[in-house]
mmCIF file of C-alpha atoms in Angstrom:
data_model
loop_
_atom_site.group_PDB
_atom_site.id
_atom_site.type_symbol
_atom_site.label_atom_id
_atom_site.label_comp_id
_atom_site.label_asym_id
_atom_site.label_seq_id
_atom_site.Cartn_x
_atom_site.Cartn_y
_atom_site.Cartn_z
ATOM 1 C CA MET Q 159 102.556 104.935 120.994
ATOM 2 C CA ASN Q 160 102.141 108.237 119.148
ATOM 3 C CA GLU Q 161 100.256 108.680 115.873
ATOM 4 C CA ARG Q 162 103.397 108.582 113.726
ATOM 5 C CA GLN Q 163 104.583 105.318 115.273
ATOM 6 C CA LYS Q 164 101.122 103.822 114.785
ATOM 7 C CA ARG Q 165 101.123 104.749 111.085
ATOM 8 C CA LEU Q 166 104.570 103.236 110.580
ATOM 9 C CA ARG Q 167 103.488 99.993 112.289
ATOM 10 C CA GLU Q 168 100.357 99.877 110.145
ATOM 11 C CA ARG Q 169 102.383 100.341 106.958
ATOM 12 C CA ARG Q 170 104.855 97.582 107.881
ATOM 13 C CA LEU Q 171 102.062 95.169 108.753
ATOM 14 C CA ILE Q 172 100.128 95.891 105.557
ATOM 15 C CA LYS Q 173 103.311 95.366 103.482
ATOM 16 C CA LEU Q 174 103.860 92.035 105.246
ATOM 17 C CA SER Q 175 100.273 91.053 104.434
ATOM 18 C CA ILE Q 176 100.747 91.966 100.761
ATOM 19 C CA ILE Q 177 103.987 89.974 100.400
ATOM 20 C CA THR Q 178 102.721 86.816 102.114
ATOM 21 C CA GLY Q 179 99.334 87.091 100.423
ATOM 22 C CA SER Q 180 100.984 87.312 96.994
ATOM 23 C CA ALA Q 181 102.918 84.105 97.619
ATOM 24 C CA PHE Q 182 99.774 82.199 98.662
ATOM 25 C CA THR Q 183 97.797 83.619 95.728
ATOM 26 C CA ILE Q 184 100.280 82.524 93.074
ATOM 27 C CA TRP Q 185 100.436 79.060 94.598
ATOM 28 C CA ALA Q 186 96.621 78.842 94.826
ATOM 29 C CA ILE Q 187 96.142 79.870 91.186
ATOM 30 C CA VAL Q 188 98.560 77.174 89.970
ATOM 31 C CA VAL Q 189 96.966 74.492 92.179
ATOM 32 C CA GLY Q 190 93.407 75.570 91.360
ATOM 33 C CA ILE Q 191 93.985 75.390 87.610
ATOM 34 C CA ALA Q 192 95.963 72.138 87.787
ATOM 35 C CA GLY Q 193 93.420 70.455 90.069
ATOM 36 C CA ASP Q 194 90.366 72.048 88.395
ATOM 37 C CA SER Q 195 89.064 73.205 91.774
ATOM 38 C CA LYS Q 196 86.637 76.097 91.862
ATOM 39 C CA SER Q 197 86.941 76.395 95.640
ATOM 40 C CA ILE Q 198 90.724 76.798 95.460
ATOM 41 C CA ILE Q 199 90.385 79.314 92.622
ATOM 42 C CA PHE Q 200 87.870 81.147 94.831
ATOM 43 C CA ASP Q 201 90.506 81.097 97.568
ATOM 44 C CA ALA Q 202 93.023 82.580 95.109
ATOM 45 C CA LEU Q 203 90.592 85.274 93.972
ATOM 46 C CA PHE Q 204 89.794 86.125 97.579
ATOM 47 C CA SER Q 205 93.499 86.490 98.341
ATOM 48 C CA MET Q 206 94.062 88.527 95.176
ATOM 49 C CA VAL Q 207 91.299 90.946 96.092
ATOM 50 C CA GLY Q 208 92.697 91.160 99.617
ATOM 51 C CA ILE Q 209 96.158 92.033 98.275
ATOM 52 C CA SER Q 210 94.774 94.722 95.967
ATOM 53 C CA LEU Q 211 92.746 96.262 98.754
ATOM 54 C CA SER Q 212 95.694 96.082 101.125
ATOM 55 C CA GLY Q 213 97.578 98.180 98.595
ATOM 56 C CA VAL Q 214 94.704 100.672 98.605
ATOM 57 C CA SER Q 215 94.815 100.711 102.415
ATOM 58 C CA LEU Q 216 98.532 101.471 102.294
ATOM 59 C CA LEU Q 217 97.960 104.420 99.951
ATOM 60 C CA VAL Q 218 95.107 105.734 102.076
ATOM 61 C CA ASN Q 219 97.183 105.260 105.211
ATOM 62 C CA ASN Q 220 99.858 107.544 103.730
ATOM 63 C CA PHE Q 221 97.306 110.022 102.377
ATOM 64 C CA VAL Q 222 95.298 110.626 105.554
ATOM 65 C CA ARG Q 223 98.336 111.645 107.591
ATOM 66 C CA LYS Q 224 99.088 114.631 105.367
ATOM 67 C CA PRO Q 225 98.314 118.033 106.932
ATOM 68 C CA ASP Q 226 95.036 119.837 106.264
ATOM 69 C CA ASP Q 227 94.924 122.174 103.280
ATOM 70 C CA ASP Q 228 92.502 124.508 101.483
ATOM 71 C CA ASP Q 229 90.821 121.622 99.626
ATOM 72 C CA LEU Q 230 90.416 119.468 102.748
ATOM 73 C CA PRO Q 231 90.225 121.926 105.657
ATOM 74 C CA PHE Q 232 88.701 119.349 108.022
ATOM 75 C CA GLY Q 233 91.328 116.702 107.386
ATOM 76 C CA ARG Q 234 91.328 113.426 105.471
ATOM 77 C CA ALA Q 235 89.860 111.043 108.054
ATOM 78 C CA GLN Q 236 86.832 110.370 105.809
ATOM 79 C CA PHE Q 237 89.060 108.456 103.391
ATOM 80 C CA GLU Q 238 89.558 105.703 105.989
ATOM 81 C CA PRO Q 239 85.905 104.550 106.134
ATOM 82 C CA PHE Q 240 85.659 105.128 102.379
ATOM 83 C CA SER Q 241 88.502 102.685 101.649
ATOM 84 C CA MET Q 242 87.094 100.163 104.143
ATOM 85 C CA THR Q 243 83.654 100.448 102.553
ATOM 86 C CA LEU Q 244 85.282 99.781 99.176
ATOM 87 C CA GLN Q 245 87.099 96.724 100.525
ATOM 88 C CA SER Q 246 83.933 95.314 102.045
ATOM 89 C CA ALA Q 247 81.900 95.964 98.886
ATOM 90 C CA VAL Q 248 84.429 94.140 96.694
ATOM 91 C CA ILE Q 249 84.482 91.132 99.039
ATOM 92 C CA ILE Q 250 80.664 91.077 99.076
ATOM 93 C CA PHE Q 251 80.657 91.107 95.259
ATOM 94 C CA LEU Q 252 83.227 88.295 95.133
ATOM 95 C CA CYS Q 253 81.115 86.158 97.485
ATOM 96 C CA LEU Q 254 77.942 86.764 95.472
ATOM 97 C CA TYR Q 255 79.705 86.091 92.163
ATOM 98 C CA SER Q 256 81.210 82.831 93.440
ATOM 99 C CA LEU Q 257 77.829 81.825 94.847
ATOM 100 C CA ALA Q 258 76.129 82.371 91.490
ATOM 101 C CA THR Q 259 78.764 80.548 89.410
ATOM 102 C CA SER Q 260 78.812 77.591 91.813
ATOM 103 C CA VAL Q 261 75.043 77.234 91.564
ATOM 104 C CA MET Q 262 75.467 77.092 87.784
ATOM 105 C CA ASP Q 263 78.182 74.426 88.176
ATOM 106 C CA ILE Q 264 75.837 72.270 90.253
ATOM 107 C CA ILE Q 265 73.075 72.681 87.683
ATOM 108 C CA SER Q 266 75.487 71.590 84.932
ATOM 109 C CA GLY Q 267 76.571 68.456 86.819
ATOM 110 C CA GLY Q 268 79.421 69.581 89.094
ATOM 111 C CA LYS Q 269 83.138 68.816 88.682
ATOM 112 C CA ILE Q 270 85.795 66.416 89.932
ATOM 113 C CA VAL Q 271 88.791 67.815 91.831
ATOM 114 C CA GLU Q 272 92.214 66.167 92.071
ATOM 115 C CA LEU Q 273 92.918 66.040 95.829
ATOM 116 C CA ASP Q 274 96.521 64.857 95.421
ATOM 117 C CA ILE Q 275 97.414 68.113 93.672
ATOM 118 C CA ALA Q 276 95.506 70.328 96.102
ATOM 119 C CA LEU Q 277 96.507 68.679 99.406
ATOM 120 C CA PRO Q 278 100.000 70.220 99.986
ATOM 121 C CA TYR Q 279 98.693 73.719 99.233
ATOM 122 C CA LEU Q 280 95.659 73.356 101.491
ATOM 123 C CA ILE Q 281 97.682 72.153 104.491
ATOM 124 C CA ALA Q 282 100.257 74.942 104.089
ATOM 125 C CA SER Q 283 97.500 77.516 103.573
ATOM 126 C CA ILE Q 284 95.600 76.459 106.708
ATOM 127 C CA ILE Q 285 98.686 76.624 108.933
ATOM 128 C CA GLY Q 286 100.072 79.828 107.397
ATOM 129 C CA CYS Q 287 96.775 81.742 107.299
ATOM 130 C CA PHE Q 288 95.852 80.689 110.828
ATOM 131 C CA LEU Q 289 99.191 81.897 112.259
ATOM 132 C CA LEU Q 290 98.972 85.163 110.313
ATOM 133 C CA TRP Q 291 95.410 85.708 111.529
ATOM 134 C CA LEU Q 292 96.501 85.338 115.162
ATOM 135 C CA TYR Q 293 99.467 87.653 114.613
ATOM 136 C CA PHE Q 294 97.500 90.397 112.832
ATOM 137 C CA ARG Q 295 94.654 90.179 115.355
ATOM 138 C CA ARG Q 296 97.113 90.679 118.207
ATOM 139 C CA MET Q 297 98.751 93.613 116.418
ATOM 140 C CA ALA Q 298 95.361 95.198 115.664
ATOM 141 C CA LEU Q 299 94.447 95.116 119.363
ATOM 142 C CA GLN Q 300 97.877 96.356 120.384
ATOM 143 C CA ILE Q 301 97.958 99.437 118.137
ATOM 144 C CA ARG Q 302 94.151 99.786 117.869
ATOM 145 C CA SER Q 303 94.119 99.898 114.083
ATOM 146 C CA GLU Q 304 91.033 99.321 111.942
ATOM 147 C CA TYR Q 305 93.240 98.708 108.903
ATOM 148 C CA VAL Q 306 95.151 95.908 110.625
ATOM 149 C CA ARG Q 307 91.902 94.482 112.030
ATOM 150 C CA ILE Q 308 90.553 94.123 108.480
ATOM 151 C CA GLU Q 309 93.808 92.440 107.412
ATOM 152 C CA ALA Q 310 93.370 90.009 110.321
ATOM 153 C CA THR Q 311 89.788 89.308 109.226
ATOM 154 C CA GLU Q 312 90.932 88.532 105.688
ATOM 155 C CA TRP Q 313 93.529 86.045 106.986
ATOM 156 C CA GLN Q 314 90.868 84.494 109.225
ATOM 157 C CA LEU Q 315 88.555 84.045 106.254
ATOM 158 C CA ASP Q 316 91.406 82.567 104.214
ATOM 159 C CA ALA Q 317 92.173 80.066 106.985
ATOM 160 C CA LEU Q 318 88.512 79.057 107.288
ATOM 161 C CA LEU Q 319 88.149 78.788 103.535
ATOM 162 C CA SER Q 320 91.178 76.519 103.162
ATOM 163 C CA THR Q 321 89.977 74.367 106.079
ATOM 164 C CA GLY Q 322 86.537 73.988 104.563
ATOM 165 C CA VAL Q 323 87.939 73.103 101.156
ATOM 166 C CA LEU Q 324 90.270 70.477 102.675
ATOM 167 C CA VAL Q 325 87.450 68.883 104.676
ATOM 168 C CA VAL Q 326 85.100 68.655 101.713
ATOM 169 C CA LEU Q 327 87.686 67.434 99.214
ATOM 170 C CA SER Q 328 88.861 64.833 101.736
ATOM 171 C CA LEU Q 329 85.249 63.712 102.079
ATOM 172 C CA GLY Q 330 85.184 63.163 98.329
ATOM 173 C CA TYR Q 331 88.252 60.953 98.621
ATOM 174 C CA PHE Q 332 86.497 58.678 101.159
ATOM 175 C CA LEU Q 333 83.304 58.538 99.105
ATOM 176 C CA ARG Q 334 85.062 56.925 96.146
ATOM 177 C CA GLY Q 335 83.760 53.429 95.449
ATOM 178 C CA THR Q 336 80.730 53.834 97.725
ATOM 179 C CA SER Q 337 77.038 54.224 96.962
ATOM 180 C CA LEU Q 338 77.447 57.997 97.571
ATOM 181 C CA ALA Q 339 80.143 58.465 94.949
ATOM 182 C CA TYR Q 340 77.661 60.344 92.750
ATOM 183 C CA LEU Q 341 77.927 63.249 95.210
ATOM 184 C CA ILE Q 342 81.642 63.831 94.584
ATOM 185 C CA PRO Q 343 81.250 66.237 91.592
ATOM 186 C CA TYR Q 344 78.957 68.450 93.693
ATOM 187 C CA LEU Q 345 81.232 68.760 96.725
ATOM 188 C CA ASP Q 346 83.535 71.463 95.344
ATOM 189 C CA PRO Q 347 80.858 73.898 94.064
ATOM 190 C CA GLY Q 348 78.664 73.052 97.065
ATOM 191 C CA MET Q 349 81.497 74.069 99.387
ATOM 192 C CA VAL Q 350 81.894 77.382 97.575
ATOM 193 C CA ILE Q 351 78.176 78.062 98.017
ATOM 194 C CA ILE Q 352 78.306 77.366 101.752
ATOM 195 C CA ILE Q 353 81.463 79.410 102.322
ATOM 196 C CA SER Q 354 80.213 82.323 100.208
ATOM 197 C CA MET Q 355 77.030 82.524 102.268
ATOM 198 C CA LEU Q 356 78.932 82.281 105.562
ATOM 199 C CA PHE Q 357 81.565 84.825 104.510
ATOM 200 C CA LEU Q 358 78.991 87.445 103.594
ATOM 201 C CA ARG Q 359 78.259 88.225 107.247
ATOM 202 C CA ILE Q 360 81.624 89.807 108.101
ATOM 203 C CA PRO Q 361 82.037 92.135 105.068
ATOM 204 C CA VAL Q 362 78.362 93.145 105.255
ATOM 205 C CA ARG Q 363 78.823 94.137 108.904
ATOM 206 C CA THR Q 364 82.030 96.060 108.103
ATOM 207 C CA PHE Q 365 80.334 97.715 105.106
ATOM 208 C CA TRP Q 366 77.395 98.900 107.230
ATOM 209 C CA LYS Q 367 79.648 100.166 110.023
ATOM 210 C CA ASN Q 368 81.720 102.312 107.654
ATOM 211 C CA ILE Q 369 78.716 103.510 105.657
ATOM 212 C CA ARG Q 370 77.329 104.824 108.947
ATOM 213 C CA GLU Q 371 80.547 106.769 109.453
ATOM 214 C CA LEU Q 372 80.442 108.211 105.927
ATOM 215 C CA LEU Q 373 76.829 109.273 106.474
ATOM 216 C CA GLN Q 374 77.878 110.804 109.824
ATOM 217 C CA PHE Q 375 75.736 108.689 112.132
ATOM 218 C CA ALA Q 376 76.502 108.990 115.842
ATOM 219 C CA PRO Q 377 79.083 106.297 116.725
ATOM 220 C CA ASP Q 378 77.154 104.832 119.699
ATOM 221 C CA ASP Q 379 80.304 103.619 121.461
ATOM 222 C CA GLU Q 380 82.042 104.076 124.809
ATOM 223 C CA VAL Q 381 83.843 107.209 123.620
ATOM 224 C CA GLU Q 382 80.557 108.955 122.801
ATOM 225 C CA GLU Q 383 79.112 107.880 126.145
ATOM 226 C CA LYS Q 384 82.138 109.257 127.979
ATOM 227 C CA ILE Q 385 81.837 112.598 126.159
ATOM 228 C CA HIS Q 386 78.165 112.924 127.144
ATOM 229 C CA GLN Q 387 78.939 112.074 130.764
ATOM 230 C CA GLU Q 388 81.795 114.597 130.998
ATOM 231 C CA ALA Q 389 79.700 117.360 129.401
ATOM 232 C CA GLU Q 390 76.863 116.722 131.863
ATOM 233 C CA ALA Q 391 79.316 116.761 134.769
ATOM 234 C CA ILE Q 392 80.752 120.106 133.607
ATOM 235 C CA SER Q 393 77.247 121.605 133.442
ATOM 236 C CA LYS Q 394 76.459 120.524 136.992
ATOM 237 C CA ARG Q 395 79.787 121.667 138.446
ATOM 238 C CA HIS Q 396 79.620 125.135 136.914
ATOM 239 C CA GLY Q 397 75.907 125.765 137.236
ATOM 240 C CA PHE Q 398 75.065 125.727 133.522
ATOM 241 C CA ILE Q 399 71.450 125.305 132.442
ATOM 242 C CA ASP Q 400 71.969 122.691 129.732
ATOM 243 C CA GLU Q 401 74.431 121.195 127.277
ATOM 244 C CA TYR Q 402 74.118 119.867 123.729
ATOM 245 C CA VAL Q 403 76.604 117.264 122.470
ATOM 246 C CA ARG Q 404 77.173 116.216 118.867
ATOM 247 C CA VAL Q 405 79.634 113.410 118.082
ATOM 248 C CA ILE Q 406 80.487 111.686 114.823
ATOM 249 C CA LYS Q 407 83.291 109.205 114.151
ATOM 250 C CA THR Q 408 85.140 109.160 110.849
ATOM 251 C CA GLY Q 409 87.822 106.501 110.595
ATOM 252 C CA SER Q 410 89.954 106.835 113.706
ATOM 253 C CA SER Q 411 88.971 110.468 114.283
ATOM 254 C CA TYR Q 412 86.073 111.909 116.313
ATOM 255 C CA THR Q 413 84.439 115.226 115.454
ATOM 256 C CA ILE Q 414 82.923 116.682 118.619
ATOM 257 C CA GLU Q 415 80.828 119.804 119.114
ATOM 258 C CA ILE Q 416 79.603 120.724 122.592
ATOM 259 C CA ASP Q 417 77.412 123.770 123.335
ATOM 260 C CA PHE Q 418 76.753 124.920 126.891
ATOM 261 C CA LEU Q 419 73.740 127.039 127.820
ATOM 262 C CA LEU Q 420 74.705 129.536 130.531
ATOM 263 C CA PRO Q 421 72.352 131.412 132.860
ATOM 264 C CA GLU Q 422 72.180 135.213 132.494
ATOM 265 C CA GLU Q 423 74.267 135.782 135.627
ATOM 266 C CA LEU Q 424 77.202 134.051 133.878
ATOM 267 C CA ALA Q 425 76.836 136.018 130.639
ATOM 268 C CA HIS Q 426 79.906 138.144 131.380
ATOM 269 C CA THR Q 427 82.225 135.278 132.306
ATOM 270 C CA GLN Q 428 85.755 136.099 131.162
ATOM 271 C CA VAL Q 429 87.277 134.272 128.233
ATOM 272 C CA LYS Q 430 90.097 132.972 130.442
ATOM 273 C CA GLN Q 431 87.553 131.275 132.703
ATOM 274 C CA LEU Q 432 85.763 129.732 129.710
ATOM 275 C CA ASP Q 433 89.086 128.495 128.333
ATOM 276 C CA ALA Q 434 89.783 126.877 131.705
ATOM 277 C CA ILE Q 435 86.449 125.032 131.423
ATOM 278 C CA ARG Q 436 87.362 123.955 127.901
ATOM 279 C CA GLN Q 437 90.652 122.585 129.188
ATOM 280 C CA GLU Q 438 88.829 120.788 132.009
ATOM 281 C CA LEU Q 439 86.488 119.115 129.541
ATOM 282 C CA TYR Q 440 89.303 118.276 127.130
ATOM 283 C CA ASP Q 441 91.294 116.617 129.905
ATOM 284 C CA GLY Q 442 88.232 114.549 130.785
ATOM 285 C CA ILE Q 443 87.542 113.186 127.288
ATOM 286 C CA ARG Q 444 90.932 112.911 125.618
ATOM 287 C CA GLY Q 445 92.205 109.430 124.847
ATOM 288 C CA ASP Q 446 94.367 107.557 122.364
ATOM 289 C CA TYR Q 447 92.268 108.771 119.427
ATOM 290 C CA LYS Q 448 92.240 111.915 117.315
ATOM 291 C CA MET Q 449 89.457 114.412 117.793
ATOM 292 C CA TRP Q 450 88.290 117.665 116.247
ATOM 293 C CA LEU Q 451 86.840 119.463 119.252
ATOM 294 C CA ASN Q 452 84.721 122.606 119.326
ATOM 295 C CA ILE Q 453 83.288 123.907 122.627
ATOM 296 C CA SER Q 454 81.047 126.982 122.723
ATOM 297 C CA PHE Q 455 79.084 128.886 125.371
ATOM 298 C CA THR Q 456 75.862 130.857 124.928
ATOM 299 C CA THR Q 457 73.024 132.318 126.972
ATOM 300 C CA GLU Q 458 70.473 131.771 124.172
ATOM 301 C CA ARG Q 459 69.207 128.279 123.389
ATOM 302 C CA LYS Q 460 68.694 129.091 119.700
ATOM 303 C CA TRP Q 461 72.484 129.056 119.145
ATOM 304 C CA MET Q 462 72.650 125.456 120.405
ATOM 305 C CA ILE Q 463 70.450 124.023 117.634
#
């Protein structure tokens, strides 16, 4: 699959996520208000944020594929981790906000939720979100898309959230008329607290990963390892003294700079021969990812720093 086909698949999948997410959100808002359930309203807010950020992803997806220009001579790949950082930050804020308001609800005595109103929505949401999570996860692996992977994660969280809400509200139904009935008003806000704390792990991890890319940390992945190994192999094969490899990952694009230190006897190597070495290295490290590659040769170590 070429880059253009990948972008088109990403756009179609994100549009599908927006349409289905909108339907679930509208339904969740109506049910949450009618049943006075904070956990279902949290579910609706989570879906609403996901839809908004999916729209941002779609815009960024279209923007980054435009050709380089004078304002952005090194391309637009940095907008991918930026948008993903934004998505993660908003989800983190939503979790923290819901956590805080639910604590206040518990302090004020909790609330009773009407399960009969919420039940049809919760069952449909669990089944629908679970199937969409499996589908988007499979598509993300197939086309190797970070955008689609995040969409899959959001559907996974939605499925888990709806499952948790159903379990807790059902528990409240069975507690009626027992000595533990006093716990019922605290089940809904208590569930939001638990889910908010559990959900924080995934967006925090995604946020940190993309912040590292924006700050140009080395990616520390199999691609970087392969580049180092190929550069070392080239040095040994051609009798070079040393090599210096710099790799950063921005979105789906790698920026790679490799400097080779040549001995004095190779100082007059012809450009054609050096280009052949460049081609040899390129063939060894290319894969199904974009890369901005710069390979240079010098006989003085100071030009490698």
